[in-house]
mmCIF file of C-alpha atoms in Angstrom:
data_model
loop_
_atom_site.group_PDB
_atom_site.id
_atom_site.type_symbol
_atom_site.label_atom_id
_atom_site.label_comp_id
_atom_site.label_asym_id
_atom_site.label_seq_id
_atom_site.Cartn_x
_atom_site.Cartn_y
_atom_site.Cartn_z
ATOM 1 C CA MET A 1 -2.543 -78.869 2.201
ATOM 2 C CA THR A 2 -1.127 -79.684 5.622
ATOM 3 C CA ALA A 3 -1.778 -77.659 8.725
ATOM 4 C CA PHE A 4 1.762 -76.611 8.728
ATOM 5 C CA SER A 5 1.701 -75.525 5.086
ATOM 6 C CA ALA A 6 -1.490 -73.521 5.743
ATOM 7 C CA TRP A 7 0.255 -71.805 8.745
ATOM 8 C CA SER A 8 3.289 -71.214 6.570
ATOM 9 C CA ARG A 9 1.243 -69.402 3.984
ATOM 10 C CA LEU A 10 0.052 -67.015 6.552
ATOM 11 C CA VAL A 11 3.491 -66.317 7.777
ATOM 12 C CA ARG A 12 4.784 -65.633 4.286
ATOM 13 C CA ARG A 13 2.178 -62.997 3.852
ATOM 14 C CA LEU A 14 3.684 -61.003 6.758
ATOM 15 C CA PRO A 15 6.625 -58.562 6.267
ATOM 16 C CA GLY A 16 10.020 -59.732 7.622
ATOM 17 C CA PRO A 17 9.895 -57.745 10.925
ATOM 18 C CA ALA A 18 6.284 -58.742 11.621
ATOM 19 C CA ALA A 19 7.047 -62.492 10.833
ATOM 20 C CA ARG A 20 10.054 -62.375 13.080
ATOM 21 C CA PHE A 21 8.100 -60.786 16.012
ATOM 22 C CA LEU A 22 5.371 -63.531 15.532
ATOM 23 C CA LEU A 23 7.819 -66.393 15.501
ATOM 24 C CA GLU A 24 10.384 -65.197 17.974
ATOM 25 C CA ARG A 25 8.399 -63.293 20.637
ATOM 26 C CA ILE A 26 4.966 -65.002 20.493
ATOM 27 C CA MET A 27 5.588 -68.546 19.389
ATOM 28 C CA VAL A 28 9.107 -69.401 20.540
ATOM 29 C CA ARG A 29 9.557 -67.268 23.608
ATOM 30 C CA GLY A 30 5.951 -66.919 24.669
ATOM 31 C CA LEU A 31 4.401 -70.244 23.853
ATOM 32 C CA MET A 32 7.135 -72.797 23.490
ATOM 33 C CA LEU A 33 9.476 -71.519 26.285
ATOM 34 C CA GLY A 34 6.511 -70.386 28.348
ATOM 35 C CA TRP A 35 5.846 -74.100 29.007
ATOM 36 C CA PRO A 36 7.746 -74.682 32.229
ATOM 37 C CA PRO A 37 9.069 -78.161 31.293
ATOM 38 C CA ASN A 38 10.451 -76.807 28.065
ATOM 39 C CA ARG A 39 12.092 -73.833 29.836
ATOM 40 C CA ARG A 40 13.783 -76.068 32.515
ATOM 41 C CA ALA A 41 15.015 -78.511 29.832
ATOM 42 C CA ALA A 42 16.421 -75.654 27.645
ATOM 43 C CA ARG A 43 18.343 -74.240 30.548
ATOM 44 C CA GLY A 44 19.413 -77.638 31.927
ATOM 45 C CA ASN A 45 20.808 -78.592 28.529
ATOM 46 C CA LEU A 46 22.982 -75.376 28.448
ATOM 47 C CA ARG A 47 24.067 -75.786 32.033
ATOM 48 C CA ARG A 48 25.149 -79.461 31.209
ATOM 49 C CA VAL A 49 27.147 -78.269 28.185
ATOM 50 C CA LEU A 50 28.762 -75.475 30.232
ATOM 51 C CA ALA A 51 29.606 -77.706 33.256
ATOM 52 C CA HIS A 52 30.994 -80.546 31.079
ATOM 53 C CA ALA A 53 33.411 -77.959 29.590
ATOM 54 C CA GLY A 54 34.438 -76.771 33.049
ATOM 55 C CA ARG A 55 32.831 -73.426 32.560
ATOM 56 C CA SER A 56 30.569 -71.397 34.849
ATOM 57 C CA CYS A 57 26.839 -72.200 34.455
ATOM 58 C CA ARG A 58 25.081 -69.560 36.502
ATOM 59 C CA ASP A 59 21.946 -67.834 35.242
ATOM 60 C CA ASP A 60 24.079 -64.924 33.970
ATOM 61 C CA ASP A 61 26.074 -67.369 31.809
ATOM 62 C CA VAL A 62 23.067 -69.349 30.642
ATOM 63 C CA ASP A 63 20.587 -66.459 29.841
ATOM 64 C CA PRO A 64 22.593 -64.918 26.824
ATOM 65 C CA LEU A 65 23.158 -68.498 25.322
ATOM 66 C CA LEU A 66 19.412 -69.359 25.624
ATOM 67 C CA ASP A 67 18.550 -65.985 24.041
ATOM 68 C CA GLU A 68 20.924 -66.734 21.044
ATOM 69 C CA SER A 69 19.468 -70.185 20.676
ATOM 70 C CA LEU A 70 15.833 -68.870 20.589
ATOM 71 C CA ARG A 71 16.654 -66.203 18.014
ATOM 72 C CA LEU A 72 18.143 -68.991 15.757
ATOM 73 C CA PHE A 73 15.225 -71.229 16.241
ATOM 74 C CA ALA A 74 12.901 -68.530 15.249
ATOM 75 C CA ARG A 75 14.898 -68.022 12.073
ATOM 76 C CA PHE A 76 14.797 -71.772 11.475
ATOM 77 C CA LEU A 77 11.037 -71.726 11.726
ATOM 78 C CA LEU A 78 10.807 -68.864 9.362
ATOM 79 C CA LEU A 79 12.849 -70.779 6.763
ATOM 80 C CA MET A 80 10.639 -73.860 7.311
ATOM 81 C CA ALA A 81 7.798 -71.555 6.384
ATOM 82 C CA ALA A 82 9.714 -70.554 3.305
ATOM 83 C CA HIS A 83 9.610 -66.889 4.224
ATOM 84 C CA PRO A 84 11.475 -64.855 1.680
ATOM 85 C CA VAL A 85 13.636 -63.049 4.250
ATOM 86 C CA GLU A 86 15.264 -66.297 5.303
ATOM 87 C CA VAL A 87 15.318 -67.855 1.863
ATOM 88 C CA GLU A 88 17.345 -64.759 0.777
ATOM 89 C CA ALA A 89 19.569 -65.210 3.836
ATOM 90 C CA ALA A 90 20.225 -68.789 2.877
ATOM 91 C CA ARG A 91 21.252 -67.651 -0.645
ATOM 92 C CA ARG A 92 23.320 -64.666 0.298
ATOM 93 C CA THR A 93 24.882 -64.853 3.749
ATOM 94 C CA LEU A 94 26.612 -68.133 4.003
ATOM 95 C CA ASP A 95 30.267 -69.052 3.489
ATOM 96 C CA PHE A 96 31.349 -72.645 2.734
ATOM 97 C CA PRO A 97 34.850 -73.579 3.618
ATOM 98 C CA MET A 98 33.729 -77.069 3.848
ATOM 99 C CA MET A 99 32.983 -77.402 0.102
ATOM 100 C CA GLU A 100 36.569 -78.475 -0.760
ATOM 101 C CA ARG A 101 36.406 -81.410 1.664
ATOM 102 C CA LEU A 102 32.837 -82.362 0.445
ATOM 103 C CA LYS A 103 34.029 -82.372 -3.172
ATOM 104 C CA SER A 104 37.100 -84.539 -2.329
ATOM 105 C CA LEU A 105 34.960 -87.068 -0.543
ATOM 106 C CA GLY A 106 32.403 -87.013 -3.407
ATOM 107 C CA ALA A 107 35.178 -87.871 -5.886
ATOM 108 C CA GLU A 108 35.512 -91.181 -4.240
ATOM 109 C CA LYS A 109 32.182 -92.290 -5.713
ATOM 110 C CA ARG A 110 30.911 -93.947 -2.483
ATOM 111 C CA GLY A 111 28.444 -91.109 -1.553
ATOM 112 C CA VAL A 112 28.759 -88.869 1.424
ATOM 113 C CA ILE A 113 26.631 -88.873 4.554
ATOM 114 C CA ILE A 114 26.395 -85.350 6.109
ATOM 115 C CA ALA A 115 25.753 -85.543 9.805
ATOM 116 C CA THR A 116 24.510 -82.231 11.213
ATOM 117 C CA PRO A 117 22.647 -81.446 14.470
ATOM 118 C CA ASN A 118 19.991 -78.931 15.235
ATOM 119 C CA TYR A 119 22.704 -76.173 15.311
ATOM 120 C CA GLY A 120 22.985 -72.691 13.964
ATOM 121 C CA LEU A 121 21.850 -72.138 10.438
ATOM 122 C CA VAL A 122 21.309 -75.925 9.778
ATOM 123 C CA ALA A 123 18.226 -75.406 7.491
ATOM 124 C CA HIS A 124 19.771 -72.513 5.723
ATOM 125 C CA PHE A 125 22.904 -74.395 4.664
ATOM 126 C CA LEU A 126 20.888 -77.463 3.400
ATOM 127 C CA TRP A 127 18.659 -75.095 1.523
ATOM 128 C CA ALA A 128 21.666 -73.317 -0.020
ATOM 129 C CA LEU A 129 23.329 -76.640 -1.104
ATOM 130 C CA VAL A 130 20.229 -78.037 -2.765
ATOM 131 C CA GLU A 131 19.444 -74.697 -4.476
ATOM 132 C CA GLY A 132 23.053 -74.534 -5.654
ATOM 133 C CA GLY A 133 22.753 -77.784 -7.369
ATOM 134 C CA VAL A 134 24.423 -80.103 -5.034
ATOM 135 C CA PRO A 135 23.002 -83.680 -5.439
ATOM 136 C CA LEU A 136 21.658 -83.989 -1.815
ATOM 137 C CA SER A 137 18.773 -85.690 -0.236
ATOM 138 C CA LEU A 138 17.319 -85.319 3.267
ATOM 139 C CA PRO A 139 15.332 -88.290 4.645
ATOM 140 C CA ILE A 140 12.689 -87.360 7.128
ATOM 141 C CA LEU A 141 9.704 -89.121 8.674
ATOM 142 C CA ASN A 142 7.124 -87.347 6.403
ATOM 143 C CA ARG A 143 7.851 -84.746 3.910
ATOM 144 C CA GLU A 144 4.302 -83.859 3.270
ATOM 145 C CA PHE A 145 4.394 -81.061 5.979
ATOM 146 C CA LEU A 146 6.966 -79.194 3.720
ATOM 147 C CA ALA A 147 4.757 -79.393 0.688
ATOM 148 C CA HIS A 148 4.767 -75.565 0.473
ATOM 149 C CA PHE A 149 8.611 -75.596 -0.298
ATOM 150 C CA PRO A 150 9.612 -74.749 -3.814
ATOM 151 C CA PRO A 151 9.645 -77.727 -6.077
ATOM 152 C CA GLY A 152 13.362 -77.877 -6.299
ATOM 153 C CA ILE A 153 13.898 -77.912 -2.576
ATOM 154 C CA TYR A 154 10.922 -80.172 -1.879
ATOM 155 C CA SER A 155 12.236 -82.879 -4.318
ATOM 156 C CA ALA A 156 15.429 -83.246 -2.294
ATOM 157 C CA ILE A 157 13.365 -84.164 0.867
ATOM 158 C CA LYS A 158 12.451 -87.879 0.977
ATOM 159 C CA THR A 159 9.934 -89.668 3.232
ATOM 160 C CA VAL A 160 11.629 -92.797 4.587
ATOM 161 C CA GLY A 161 10.768 -95.510 6.965
ATOM 162 C CA ALA A 162 13.184 -97.739 9.032
ATOM 163 C CA SER A 163 14.613 -99.386 5.884
ATOM 164 C CA ALA A 164 16.308 -96.339 4.694
ATOM 165 C CA THR A 165 16.103 -97.705 1.118
ATOM 166 C CA ALA A 166 16.013 -94.234 -0.569
ATOM 167 C CA ALA A 167 19.031 -93.039 1.251
ATOM 168 C CA LEU A 168 21.036 -96.064 0.363
ATOM 169 C CA GLU A 169 20.063 -95.800 -3.287
ATOM 170 C CA ALA A 170 21.286 -92.255 -3.267
ATOM 171 C CA LEU A 171 24.596 -93.094 -1.779
ATOM 172 C CA GLU A 172 25.070 -95.907 -4.376
ATOM 173 C CA ARG A 173 24.685 -93.202 -7.013
ATOM 174 C CA GLY A 174 27.474 -91.208 -5.372
ATOM 175 C CA GLU A 175 25.050 -88.557 -4.092
ATOM 176 C CA ILE A 176 25.030 -86.894 -0.638
ATOM 177 C CA VAL A 177 22.623 -87.830 2.135
ATOM 178 C CA ALA A 178 22.061 -85.441 4.972
ATOM 179 C CA THR A 179 21.058 -86.583 8.385
ATOM 180 C CA ILE A 180 19.948 -84.551 11.482
ATOM 181 C CA SER A 181 22.401 -86.294 13.891
ATOM 182 C CA ASP A 182 21.214 -85.285 17.345
ATOM 183 C CA ILE A 183 17.707 -86.644 17.125
ATOM 184 C CA ASN A 184 16.637 -90.358 16.715
ATOM 185 C CA PHE A 185 13.488 -91.333 14.905
ATOM 186 C CA LEU A 186 14.560 -94.820 14.150
ATOM 187 C CA PRO A 187 12.624 -97.572 15.931
ATOM 188 C CA ARG A 188 15.352 -98.667 18.304
ATOM 189 C CA ARG A 189 16.943 -96.624 21.045
ATOM 190 C CA ILE A 190 20.810 -96.622 21.070
ATOM 191 C CA THR A 191 22.531 -94.515 23.595
ATOM 192 C CA THR A 192 26.119 -93.088 23.617
ATOM 193 C CA ASP A 193 28.055 -90.772 25.829
ATOM 194 C CA PHE A 194 27.115 -87.157 25.232
ATOM 195 C CA PHE A 195 28.257 -84.452 27.531
ATOM 196 C CA GLY A 196 29.037 -86.892 30.202
ATOM 197 C CA ALA A 197 26.025 -89.172 30.353
ATOM 198 C CA PRO A 198 24.182 -91.619 27.938
ATOM 199 C CA ALA A 199 21.880 -90.012 25.521
ATOM 200 C CA PRO A 200 19.600 -91.477 22.711
ATOM 201 C CA ILE A 201 20.970 -89.268 19.973
ATOM 202 C CA GLY A 202 20.535 -90.390 16.356
ATOM 203 C CA TYR A 203 22.446 -93.174 14.981
ATOM 204 C CA ALA A 204 21.217 -92.974 11.301
ATOM 205 C CA PRO A 205 24.582 -91.777 10.134
ATOM 206 C CA ALA A 206 26.353 -94.699 11.622
ATOM 207 C CA ARG A 207 23.864 -97.187 10.248
ATOM 208 C CA LEU A 208 23.980 -95.749 6.725
ATOM 209 C CA ALA A 209 27.783 -95.659 6.790
ATOM 210 C CA LEU A 210 27.975 -99.257 7.730
ATOM 211 C CA SER A 211 25.452 -100.363 5.120
ATOM 212 C CA SER A 212 26.983 -98.388 2.260
ATOM 213 C CA GLY A 213 30.707 -97.857 3.047
ATOM 214 C CA ALA A 214 30.280 -94.063 2.539
ATOM 215 C CA PRO A 215 32.164 -91.671 4.834
ATOM 216 C CA ILE A 216 30.366 -89.488 7.424
ATOM 217 C CA LEU A 217 31.136 -85.771 7.184
ATOM 218 C CA PRO A 218 30.077 -83.847 10.348
ATOM 219 C CA VAL A 219 29.028 -80.352 9.252
ATOM 220 C CA TYR A 220 28.114 -77.301 11.374
ATOM 221 C CA ALA A 221 26.578 -73.990 10.158
ATOM 222 C CA THR A 222 27.509 -71.497 12.743
ATOM 223 C CA ALA A 223 25.787 -68.121 12.806
ATOM 224 C CA ASN A 224 28.237 -65.105 13.114
ATOM 225 C CA GLY A 225 26.273 -61.867 13.230
ATOM 226 C CA ASP A 226 24.625 -61.296 9.893
ATOM 227 C CA ARG A 227 26.509 -64.104 8.136
ATOM 228 C CA GLY A 228 27.217 -67.753 8.762
ATOM 229 C CA VAL A 229 30.069 -70.160 8.141
ATOM 230 C CA VAL A 230 29.587 -73.785 7.198
ATOM 231 C CA GLU A 231 32.475 -75.814 8.373
ATOM 232 C CA CYS A 232 33.184 -79.564 8.674
ATOM 233 C CA ASP A 233 35.030 -81.798 11.162
ATOM 234 C CA GLU A 234 37.281 -84.546 10.002
ATOM 235 C CA PRO A 235 35.472 -87.378 8.042
ATOM 236 C CA ILE A 236 34.500 -90.450 9.846
ATOM 237 C CA ARG A 237 35.054 -93.624 7.812
ATOM 238 C CA PRO A 238 33.266 -96.800 8.570
ATOM 239 C CA GLN A 239 35.781 -99.333 7.429
ATOM 240 C CA GLY A 240 36.755 -101.560 10.413
ATOM 241 C CA LYS A 241 34.370 -99.848 12.813
ATOM 242 C CA THR A 242 31.302 -101.020 14.645
ATOM 243 C CA LEU A 243 27.912 -99.148 14.825
ATOM 244 C CA THR A 244 28.768 -98.373 18.388
ATOM 245 C CA GLU A 245 32.076 -96.754 17.493
ATOM 246 C CA LEU A 246 30.601 -94.743 14.636
ATOM 247 C CA HIS A 247 27.737 -93.534 16.837
ATOM 248 C CA ALA A 248 30.283 -92.519 19.469
ATOM 249 C CA ALA A 249 32.481 -90.729 16.978
ATOM 250 C CA VAL A 250 29.474 -88.569 15.569
ATOM 251 C CA ALA A 251 28.513 -87.787 19.134
ATOM 252 C CA ALA A 252 32.042 -86.724 19.990
ATOM 253 C CA SER A 253 32.265 -84.342 17.002
ATOM 254 C CA MET A 254 28.893 -82.751 17.928
ATOM 255 C CA GLN A 255 30.064 -82.377 21.473
ATOM 256 C CA ARG A 256 33.205 -80.509 20.433
ATOM 257 C CA PHE A 257 31.307 -78.107 18.184
ATOM 258 C CA ILE A 258 28.323 -77.516 20.606
ATOM 259 C CA ALA A 259 30.689 -76.914 23.455
ATOM 260 C CA ARG A 260 32.471 -74.291 21.362
ATOM 261 C CA ARG A 261 29.263 -72.307 20.736
ATOM 262 C CA PRO A 262 26.567 -73.682 23.142
ATOM 263 C CA GLY A 263 24.079 -70.987 22.204
ATOM 264 C CA GLN A 264 23.904 -72.358 18.643
ATOM 265 C CA TRP A 265 22.205 -75.579 19.755
ATOM 266 C CA MET A 266 18.473 -75.567 19.356
ATOM 267 C CA VAL A 267 17.227 -78.404 21.526
ATOM 268 C CA TYR A 268 14.690 -77.710 24.093
ATOM 269 C CA GLU A 269 14.188 -81.235 25.506
ATOM 270 C CA ASP A 270 16.061 -83.178 28.200
ATOM 271 C CA PHE A 271 18.086 -85.525 26.028
ATOM 272 C CA TRP A 272 19.275 -87.454 29.095
ATOM 273 C CA ASP A 273 15.878 -88.417 30.532
ATOM 274 C CA LEU A 274 15.745 -91.692 28.468
ATOM 275 C CA ARG A 275 12.088 -92.750 29.140
ATOM 276 C CA ALA A 276 10.815 -89.229 28.484
ATOM 277 C CA MET A 277 12.725 -89.087 25.054
ATOM 278 C CA ASP A 278 11.393 -92.667 24.207
ATOM 279 C CA ARG A 279 7.889 -91.194 24.651
ATOM 280 C CA LYS A 280 8.566 -88.129 22.596
ATOM 281 C CA TYR A 281 10.207 -89.892 19.711
ATOM 282 C CA SER A 282 7.337 -92.400 19.712
ATOM 283 C CA LEU A 283 4.736 -89.589 19.674
ATOM 284 C CA ALA A 284 6.753 -87.871 16.809
ATOM 285 C CA ARG A 285 6.611 -90.915 14.691
ATOM 286 C CA ARG A 286 2.895 -91.195 15.220
ATOM 287 C CA LEU A 287 2.246 -87.482 14.532
ATOM 288 C CA ALA A 288 4.304 -87.709 11.279
ATOM 289 C CA ARG A 289 1.763 -89.798 9.660
ATOM 290 C CA TRP A 290 -0.801 -87.102 9.850
ATOM 291 C CA SER A 291 1.361 -83.906 9.493
#
């Protein structure tokens, strides 16, 4: 059992209100955001998004957005612990207007690459798709830290290296591969314009699309009160495009949706500090081996 799985077992023993208090008030707001660099980065990211859209970015504008983001991140962590209150939310509270587009792309038999950032109810919608029988896999650096997940969910998560063999094989079978598109754990850094400056966001969707011919479907699960809506942007097709063009297209889609609801974005690091992000990505790759 990994340390995260052991921690998750303890969290699952708590009733919903107590678990939420532990995650949101103590871990997220107290420990994570209590660290000054994290707090500065979180506020700076929101200011950048607002300023790029020509909106006011005073403290009074940023504070409610940060509050929204932290509440969502606590819910994300609860689902990562497989707490019943958020598992039930994934099952019962999401609407999927994007399903018709997903099915039509799937009918082309090329596979589909879902590109979704750390935004809104990202974990909830992926959980719901897998539990609903959608043939979906999610490649991550090391799936062992999620060994406490139910077998049906855990089997959809794949440990992959830089080769992405498992993801390409899934696409060849006409299945769906989900990628978290605002982070990059691939060995090479590639930047693209993101809210007005170069950022090393993930290029896995672009690389998979070029290698397989599968379309990229940007998907966003926006929380609206007690419910969430899972919608998609227009598909991004790789034919005739370069890696740089596909990477930029995914970034532009994320930029549009994040700008619409900045408080749904759950990123608390300065994406535009390239050297710092290189160090953090490198550390994350090393830690994944022992998670």
